[in-house]
mmCIF file of C-alpha atoms in Angstrom:
data_model
loop_
_atom_site.group_PDB
_atom_site.id
_atom_site.type_symbol
_atom_site.label_atom_id
_atom_site.label_comp_id
_atom_site.label_asym_id
_atom_site.label_seq_id
_atom_site.Cartn_x
_atom_site.Cartn_y
_atom_site.Cartn_z
ATOM 1 C CA MET A 1 84.329 -3.663 57.506
ATOM 2 C CA GLU A 2 87.200 -4.769 55.264
ATOM 3 C CA SER A 3 85.065 -5.428 52.205
ATOM 4 C CA LEU A 4 84.159 -1.760 51.790
ATOM 5 C CA LYS A 5 86.758 -0.261 49.463
ATOM 6 C CA ASN A 6 87.271 3.451 48.932
ATOM 7 C CA ASN A 7 87.314 5.125 45.542
ATOM 8 C CA THR A 8 91.093 4.783 45.083
ATOM 9 C CA GLU A 9 91.117 0.977 44.856
ATOM 10 C CA LEU A 10 88.298 0.012 42.535
ATOM 11 C CA THR A 11 87.831 -3.506 41.253
ATOM 12 C CA GLU A 12 86.978 -4.057 37.606
ATOM 13 C CA GLN A 13 83.297 -4.578 38.537
ATOM 14 C CA GLN A 14 83.284 -1.390 40.622
ATOM 15 C CA ARG A 15 84.703 0.607 37.723
ATOM 16 C CA GLU A 16 81.937 -0.869 35.581
ATOM 17 C CA PHE A 17 79.340 0.326 38.160
ATOM 18 C CA ARG A 18 80.826 3.815 38.122
ATOM 19 C CA ASP A 19 81.036 4.102 34.360
ATOM 20 C CA ARG A 20 77.446 2.904 33.850
ATOM 21 C CA ALA A 21 76.136 5.374 36.415
ATOM 22 C CA ARG A 22 78.060 8.256 34.913
ATOM 23 C CA SER A 23 76.799 7.441 31.437
ATOM 24 C CA VAL A 24 73.194 8.050 32.517
ATOM 25 C CA GLY A 25 71.680 11.524 32.202
ATOM 26 C CA CYS A 26 70.575 11.624 35.819
ATOM 27 C CA TRP A 27 74.251 11.393 36.917
ATOM 28 C CA ALA A 28 75.225 14.449 34.924
ATOM 29 C CA GLY A 29 72.297 16.519 36.175
ATOM 30 C CA SER A 30 68.785 17.539 35.236
ATOM 31 C CA ASN A 31 67.702 18.080 31.648
ATOM 32 C CA ALA A 32 64.350 18.432 29.922
ATOM 33 C CA SER A 33 64.010 14.704 29.227
ATOM 34 C CA THR A 34 64.962 13.746 32.786
ATOM 35 C CA GLU A 35 62.550 16.308 34.251
ATOM 36 C CA VAL A 36 59.620 14.939 32.242
ATOM 37 C CA GLN A 37 60.552 11.416 33.310
ATOM 38 C CA LYS A 38 60.827 12.556 36.938
ATOM 39 C CA GLN A 39 57.284 13.963 36.895
ATOM 40 C CA LYS A 40 55.887 10.747 35.386
ATOM 41 C CA ILE A 41 57.628 8.634 37.999
ATOM 42 C CA LEU A 42 56.572 10.827 40.919
ATOM 43 C CA GLU A 43 52.954 10.718 39.759
ATOM 44 C CA ILE A 44 53.133 6.917 39.916
ATOM 45 C CA PHE A 45 54.549 7.085 43.452
ATOM 46 C CA TYR A 46 51.888 9.507 44.699
ATOM 47 C CA GLU A 47 49.145 7.403 43.144
ATOM 48 C CA LEU A 48 50.653 4.297 44.748
ATOM 49 C CA SER A 49 50.751 6.022 48.143
ATOM 50 C CA GLY A 50 47.053 6.770 47.851
ATOM 51 C CA THR A 51 45.892 3.363 46.658
ATOM 52 C CA GLY A 52 48.504 0.889 47.878
ATOM 53 C CA ASP A 53 48.034 -0.906 44.537
ATOM 54 C CA VAL A 54 51.478 -2.133 43.444
ATOM 55 C CA LYS A 55 50.057 -4.073 40.482
ATOM 56 C CA GLU A 56 48.487 -0.934 39.023
ATOM 57 C CA ALA A 57 51.757 0.961 39.450
ATOM 58 C CA ILE A 58 53.631 -1.820 37.644
ATOM 59 C CA SER A 59 51.077 -1.722 34.841
ATOM 60 C CA ARG A 60 51.701 2.004 34.354
ATOM 61 C CA ILE A 61 55.467 1.478 34.283
ATOM 62 C CA GLU A 62 55.169 -1.315 31.712
ATOM 63 C CA LYS A 63 53.050 0.870 29.443
ATOM 64 C CA ASP A 64 55.469 3.811 29.545
ATOM 65 C CA LYS A 65 58.609 2.710 27.743
ATOM 66 C CA SER A 66 60.266 6.084 28.362
ATOM 67 C CA ILE A 67 60.857 5.276 32.055
ATOM 68 C CA GLU A 68 64.465 4.199 32.609
ATOM 69 C CA GLY A 69 65.322 1.756 35.370
ATOM 70 C CA ILE A 70 68.148 3.708 36.955
ATOM 71 C CA GLU A 71 66.122 6.944 37.092
ATOM 72 C CA PHE A 72 63.105 5.024 38.412
ATOM 73 C CA THR A 73 65.179 3.368 41.148
ATOM 74 C CA LYS A 74 66.876 6.610 42.115
ATOM 75 C CA ARG A 75 63.541 8.458 42.376
ATOM 76 C CA ALA A 76 61.943 5.546 44.240
ATOM 77 C CA LEU A 77 64.658 5.511 46.892
ATOM 78 C CA ILE A 78 64.639 9.293 47.305
ATOM 79 C CA PHE A 79 60.826 9.250 47.606
ATOM 80 C CA GLY A 80 61.060 6.562 50.283
ATOM 81 C CA ILE A 81 63.801 8.387 52.184
ATOM 82 C CA GLU A 82 61.718 11.563 52.239
ATOM 83 C CA HIS A 83 58.528 9.865 53.432
ATOM 84 C CA SER A 84 57.447 7.429 56.151
ATOM 85 C CA SER A 85 57.431 3.677 56.826
ATOM 86 C CA TYR A 86 54.164 3.208 54.938
ATOM 87 C CA GLU A 87 55.608 4.654 51.715
ATOM 88 C CA ARG A 88 58.935 2.863 52.227
ATOM 89 C CA GLU A 89 57.232 -0.514 52.362
ATOM 90 C CA LEU A 90 55.323 0.325 49.176
ATOM 91 C CA ILE A 91 58.545 1.409 47.471
ATOM 92 C CA SER A 92 60.317 -1.789 48.546
ATOM 93 C CA ARG A 93 57.494 -3.876 47.094
ATOM 94 C CA LEU A 94 57.423 -1.796 43.928
ATOM 95 C CA LEU A 95 61.168 -2.152 43.356
ATOM 96 C CA SER A 96 60.896 -5.899 43.831
ATOM 97 C CA ALA A 97 57.965 -6.126 41.399
ATOM 98 C CA ALA A 98 59.766 -3.899 38.861
ATOM 99 C CA TYR A 99 62.910 -6.044 38.826
ATOM 100 C CA ASP A 100 61.775 -8.060 35.789
ATOM 101 C CA ILE A 101 60.789 -4.936 33.820
ATOM 102 C CA PHE A 102 64.212 -3.326 33.690
ATOM 103 C CA GLU A 103 67.552 -4.717 32.590
ATOM 104 C CA GLY A 104 69.349 -6.491 35.408
ATOM 105 C CA GLY A 105 71.896 -3.769 36.106
ATOM 106 C CA GLU A 106 69.553 -0.779 36.197
ATOM 107 C CA ILE A 107 68.185 -1.275 39.712
ATOM 108 C CA LEU A 108 71.701 -2.104 40.913
ATOM 109 C CA ASP A 109 73.011 1.129 39.373
ATOM 110 C CA GLY A 110 70.153 3.085 40.937
ATOM 111 C CA PHE A 111 71.218 1.934 44.404
ATOM 112 C CA GLN A 112 74.836 2.797 43.624
ATOM 113 C CA LEU A 113 73.758 6.241 42.482
ATOM 114 C CA LEU A 114 72.040 6.841 45.835
ATOM 115 C CA LEU A 115 75.253 5.950 47.644
ATOM 116 C CA TYR A 116 76.970 8.692 45.617
ATOM 117 C CA ARG A 117 74.130 11.118 46.444
ATOM 118 C CA LEU A 118 74.080 10.634 50.229
ATOM 119 C CA PRO A 119 76.163 13.748 51.039
ATOM 120 C CA ASP A 120 73.454 15.839 49.343
ATOM 121 C CA LEU A 121 70.498 13.882 50.735
ATOM 122 C CA ILE A 122 71.537 14.242 54.376
ATOM 123 C CA LEU A 123 71.161 18.023 54.088
ATOM 124 C CA ASP A 124 67.378 17.523 53.966
ATOM 125 C CA VAL A 125 67.111 14.111 55.639
ATOM 126 C CA PRO A 126 69.918 13.590 58.205
ATOM 127 C CA THR A 127 68.905 9.933 58.664
ATOM 128 C CA ALA A 128 69.227 9.154 54.930
ATOM 129 C CA PRO A 129 72.199 6.738 55.387
ATOM 130 C CA GLN A 130 70.258 4.653 57.920
ATOM 131 C CA ILE A 131 67.128 4.593 55.756
ATOM 132 C CA LEU A 132 69.085 3.650 52.621
ATOM 133 C CA ALA A 133 70.749 0.863 54.639
ATOM 134 C CA LYS A 134 67.301 -0.624 55.267
ATOM 135 C CA PHE A 135 66.392 -0.325 51.581
ATOM 136 C CA ILE A 136 69.614 -2.150 50.678
ATOM 137 C CA SER A 137 68.947 -4.868 53.252
ATOM 138 C CA ARG A 138 65.387 -5.357 52.037
ATOM 139 C CA ALA A 139 66.545 -5.448 48.404
ATOM 140 C CA LEU A 140 69.070 -8.144 49.259
ATOM 141 C CA TYR A 141 66.339 -10.091 51.071
ATOM 142 C CA ASP A 142 64.083 -9.743 48.000
ATOM 143 C CA GLU A 143 67.023 -10.788 45.786
ATOM 144 C CA ILE A 144 66.917 -7.725 43.534
ATOM 145 C CA LEU A 145 70.497 -6.840 44.524
ATOM 146 C CA PRO A 146 73.323 -9.375 44.140
ATOM 147 C CA PRO A 147 74.656 -11.027 47.328
ATOM 148 C CA GLY A 148 78.015 -9.321 46.806
ATOM 149 C CA PHE A 149 76.625 -5.783 46.753
ATOM 150 C CA HIS A 150 78.269 -4.801 50.058
ATOM 151 C CA LYS A 151 81.650 -5.848 48.688
ATOM 152 C CA ASP A 152 81.320 -4.555 45.127
ATOM 153 C CA ALA A 153 79.579 -1.213 45.705
ATOM 154 C CA ILE A 154 81.737 1.888 45.375
ATOM 155 C CA VAL A 155 82.307 3.772 48.621
ATOM 156 C CA ASP A 156 83.354 7.345 47.874
ATOM 157 C CA ASN A 157 82.010 9.112 50.981
ATOM 158 C CA GLU A 158 81.629 8.428 54.704
ATOM 159 C CA HIS A 159 77.827 8.335 54.506
ATOM 160 C CA ALA A 160 77.939 5.569 51.908
ATOM 161 C CA LYS A 161 80.326 3.647 54.138
ATOM 162 C CA GLU A 162 77.935 4.038 57.081
ATOM 163 C CA SER A 163 74.954 2.902 55.011
ATOM 164 C CA LEU A 164 76.682 -0.206 53.682
ATOM 165 C CA SER A 165 78.129 -1.064 57.092
ATOM 166 C CA LEU A 166 74.701 -0.872 58.733
ATOM 167 C CA SER A 167 73.162 -3.020 56.016
ATOM 168 C CA TYR A 168 75.991 -5.561 56.246
ATOM 169 C CA ALA A 169 75.538 -5.813 60.024
ATOM 170 C CA THR A 170 71.846 -6.540 59.554
ATOM 171 C CA THR A 171 72.063 -9.023 56.692
ATOM 172 C CA SER A 172 74.976 -10.965 58.188
ATOM 173 C CA ASN A 173 73.177 -11.480 61.513
ATOM 174 C CA PRO A 174 70.860 -14.537 61.305
ATOM 175 C CA ILE A 175 68.466 -13.129 63.918
ATOM 176 C CA GLU A 176 68.200 -9.720 62.258
ATOM 177 C CA LYS A 177 67.990 -11.294 58.803
ATOM 178 C CA ARG A 178 64.692 -12.999 59.703
ATOM 179 C CA ARG A 179 63.150 -9.579 60.336
ATOM 180 C CA LEU A 180 64.019 -8.084 56.954
ATOM 181 C CA GLN A 181 60.594 -8.809 55.483
ATOM 182 C CA HIS A 182 59.244 -6.305 58.017
ATOM 183 C CA VAL A 183 62.247 -3.988 58.027
ATOM 184 C CA TRP A 184 59.983 -0.917 58.075
ATOM 185 C CA GLY A 185 58.332 -1.890 61.354
ATOM 186 C CA PRO A 186 54.718 -1.447 62.562
ATOM 187 C CA GLY A 187 54.068 1.542 60.287
ATOM 188 C CA ASP A 188 54.547 -0.487 57.105
ATOM 189 C CA LEU A 189 52.007 -1.735 54.574
ATOM 190 C CA THR A 190 50.733 -4.437 56.929
ATOM 191 C CA SER A 191 48.473 -1.724 58.357
ATOM 192 C CA VAL A 192 46.915 -0.698 55.026
ATOM 193 C CA GLU A 193 43.865 -2.912 55.486
ATOM 194 C CA GLN A 194 43.324 -1.465 58.957
ATOM 195 C CA LEU A 195 43.587 2.012 57.443
ATOM 196 C CA LYS A 196 40.923 1.191 54.860
ATOM 197 C CA GLU A 197 38.661 -0.259 57.528
ATOM 198 C CA ALA A 198 39.140 2.831 59.714
ATOM 199 C CA VAL A 199 38.288 5.125 56.786
ATOM 200 C CA ASP A 200 35.143 3.126 56.005
ATOM 201 C CA ALA A 201 34.115 3.341 59.662
ATOM 202 C CA LEU A 202 34.625 7.089 59.973
ATOM 203 C CA LEU A 203 32.754 7.760 56.719
ATOM 204 C CA LYS A 204 29.880 5.510 57.766
ATOM 205 C CA GLU A 205 29.621 7.452 61.015
ATOM 206 C CA TYR A 206 29.794 10.799 59.204
ATOM 207 C CA PHE A 207 27.081 10.059 56.656
ATOM 208 C CA GLU A 208 24.796 8.748 59.398
ATOM 209 C CA ASN A 209 25.517 11.681 61.717
ATOM 210 C CA PRO A 210 27.195 14.498 59.742
ATOM 211 C CA ASN A 211 29.708 16.172 62.020
ATOM 212 C CA PRO A 212 32.737 17.552 60.127
ATOM 213 C CA VAL A 213 34.648 18.292 63.343
ATOM 214 C CA GLU A 214 34.441 14.695 64.552
ATOM 215 C CA ALA A 215 35.292 13.409 61.076
ATOM 216 C CA ALA A 216 38.370 15.665 60.948
ATOM 217 C CA SER A 217 39.461 14.391 64.351
ATOM 218 C CA SER A 218 39.125 10.792 63.153
ATOM 219 C CA VAL A 219 41.207 11.524 60.037
ATOM 220 C CA LYS A 220 43.947 13.142 62.144
ATOM 221 C CA GLU A 221 44.046 10.068 64.373
ATOM 222 C CA LEU A 222 44.835 7.918 61.336
ATOM 223 C CA ASN A 223 48.167 9.776 61.008
ATOM 224 C CA ALA A 224 48.395 8.768 57.353
ATOM 225 C CA PRO A 225 48.782 11.935 55.229
ATOM 226 C CA SER A 226 49.676 9.907 52.138
ATOM 227 C CA PHE A 227 46.269 8.255 52.360
ATOM 228 C CA ALA A 228 44.457 11.584 51.960
ATOM 229 C CA SER A 229 43.459 11.219 48.289
ATOM 230 C CA GLN A 230 42.254 7.701 49.025
ATOM 231 C CA ILE A 231 39.993 9.099 51.788
ATOM 232 C CA VAL A 232 38.596 11.677 49.351
ATOM 233 C CA LYS A 233 37.932 8.963 46.783
ATOM 234 C CA GLN A 234 36.171 6.741 49.306
ATOM 235 C CA ALA A 235 34.059 9.649 50.575
ATOM 236 C CA LEU A 236 32.945 10.374 47.003
ATOM 237 C CA ARG A 237 32.195 6.726 46.364
ATOM 238 C CA THR A 238 30.114 6.506 49.542
ATOM 239 C CA ALA A 239 28.140 9.614 48.570
ATOM 240 C CA LEU A 240 27.479 8.234 45.090
ATOM 241 C CA GLU A 241 26.411 4.839 46.423
ATOM 242 C CA LYS A 242 23.977 6.464 48.858
ATOM 243 C CA ASN A 243 22.625 8.414 45.874
ATOM 244 C CA THR A 244 20.740 11.113 47.776
ATOM 245 C CA ASP A 245 20.814 14.901 47.666
ATOM 246 C CA ASP A 246 21.814 14.946 51.343
ATOM 247 C CA SER A 247 24.776 12.626 50.821
ATOM 248 C CA ARG A 248 26.124 14.787 47.999
ATOM 249 C CA LYS A 249 25.687 17.961 50.046
ATOM 250 C CA ASN A 250 27.313 16.344 53.067
ATOM 251 C CA VAL A 251 30.395 15.226 51.171
ATOM 252 C CA ILE A 252 31.005 18.722 49.762
ATOM 253 C CA ASP A 253 30.518 20.182 53.263
ATOM 254 C CA LEU A 254 33.029 17.655 54.570
ATOM 255 C CA PHE A 255 35.629 18.571 51.946
ATOM 256 C CA ASN A 256 35.152 22.284 52.616
ATOM 257 C CA SER A 257 35.696 21.756 56.332
ATOM 258 C CA TRP A 258 38.881 19.763 55.717
ATOM 259 C CA ARG A 259 40.289 22.409 53.416
ATOM 260 C CA LYS A 260 39.532 25.247 55.874
ATOM 261 C CA ILE A 261 41.647 23.596 58.565
ATOM 262 C CA ASN A 262 44.343 22.558 56.051
ATOM 263 C CA LEU A 263 43.705 18.900 56.729
ATOM 264 C CA MET A 264 43.710 18.276 52.991
ATOM 265 C CA SER A 265 44.843 20.284 50.005
ATOM 266 C CA ASN A 266 43.400 20.902 46.548
ATOM 267 C CA VAL A 267 45.901 18.348 45.239
ATOM 268 C CA HIS A 268 44.327 15.657 47.434
ATOM 269 C CA PHE A 269 40.838 16.605 46.273
ATOM 270 C CA GLU A 270 41.826 16.612 42.622
ATOM 271 C CA ARG A 271 43.490 13.209 42.897
ATOM 272 C CA GLY A 272 40.493 11.810 44.771
ATOM 273 C CA PHE A 273 38.075 13.066 42.120
ATOM 274 C CA ALA A 274 40.342 11.744 39.360
ATOM 275 C CA ASN A 275 40.505 8.322 41.001
ATOM 276 C CA ILE A 276 36.738 7.975 41.330
ATOM 277 C CA SER A 277 36.300 9.253 37.778
ATOM 278 C CA GLY A 278 38.122 6.146 36.591
ATOM 279 C CA GLN A 279 35.707 3.899 38.498
ATOM 280 C CA LEU A 280 32.415 5.278 37.178
ATOM 281 C CA GLU A 281 31.853 2.379 34.785
ATOM 282 C CA ASP A 282 31.996 -0.058 37.694
ATOM 283 C CA LEU A 283 29.802 2.176 39.844
ATOM 284 C CA LYS A 284 27.156 2.281 37.116
ATOM 285 C CA LEU A 285 26.458 -1.395 37.699
ATOM 286 C CA ASP A 286 25.019 -0.586 41.129
ATOM 287 C CA VAL A 287 24.203 3.096 40.658
ATOM 288 C CA PRO A 288 23.097 3.665 37.027
ATOM 289 C CA ASN A 289 23.043 7.456 37.403
ATOM 290 C CA ALA A 290 26.511 7.621 38.999
ATOM 291 C CA PRO A 291 28.088 9.567 36.079
ATOM 292 C CA GLN A 292 25.375 12.237 36.257
ATOM 293 C CA MET A 293 25.657 12.510 40.046
ATOM 294 C CA PHE A 294 29.438 12.683 39.804
ATOM 295 C CA ALA A 295 29.153 15.503 37.267
ATOM 296 C CA GLN A 296 27.062 17.430 39.801
ATOM 297 C CA LEU A 297 29.697 16.867 42.482
ATOM 298 C CA VAL A 298 32.424 18.054 40.117
ATOM 299 C CA SER A 299 30.463 21.249 39.415
ATOM 300 C CA GLN A 300 29.977 21.898 43.130
ATOM 301 C CA ALA A 301 33.620 21.168 43.894
ATOM 302 C CA ILE A 302 34.704 23.627 41.205
ATOM 303 C CA GLU A 303 32.271 26.213 42.562
ATOM 304 C CA HIS A 304 33.785 25.813 46.030
ATOM 305 C CA LYS A 305 37.299 25.945 44.541
ATOM 306 C CA LEU A 306 38.148 22.460 45.784
ATOM 307 C CA ILE A 307 39.323 21.385 42.323
ATOM 308 C CA PRO A 308 40.404 23.451 39.286
ATOM 309 C CA SER A 309 37.849 24.559 36.709
ATOM 310 C CA SER A 310 39.854 22.650 34.107
ATOM 311 C CA PHE A 311 39.166 19.311 35.836
ATOM 312 C CA GLY A 312 38.246 16.584 33.356
ATOM 313 C CA LYS A 313 38.888 18.735 30.288
#
């Protein structure tokens, strides 16, 4: 593709891209400030993966003025590359929603930075150039990258050239272009409602007929590991809404069984408990003693080493 220039013949705009990227800390390498920012950003992504709530993620970004657009974009793209279609669709929507938060060039520079980083990324994810090509195509469709990105982006490695060429082929084909809204295919966010319905169904069945083995089988069939903390949260909510000693015992038994077979980790349990903790005020409207019952569940979960003893402190 003639419009892809190598690093020896940079236009004025390309040199501007390069200089802006190199002026950012994340280009030069990791430092204490960047590491703290990285952890904040990743926490937002993991929370988003569990809830599917883009608006809440945007709210957190808006409140934290320390998050820089180029670092956010870089981390978002890497997170998407390392995960599945479900997370990639969420990341695409998040980037689109975050466009108005950051200065115009920051998301653009974040994409350019990933083109520079492809030689490193393929060591862990060999398909990184193809995945980034889809992110670029979707970003062009969502109009968060300028129409001339394929022409103006700096190409300093073969993987970047491949990524831009693949994206150009997709966005310049009228038939393919119509499919960009669903570039991540059948595993994208369009299935999130079905996932929630499936979780509700399996939990309803479990609390009516407690069988941890069958419940574990149903969770495995969902094939949605990023949804794990959401499943924990919904199980806790169901137990609290039922408001019986049996329901609270059954939910702890369920969590223990999932941990024993490594279906879920302590991180998933902690996030699930933390999520439901933030909803107790709403739960109190229907279940006035929800905070007290939740405190009992926390104590039992700590006793069974499902969550750390420091939880909530």
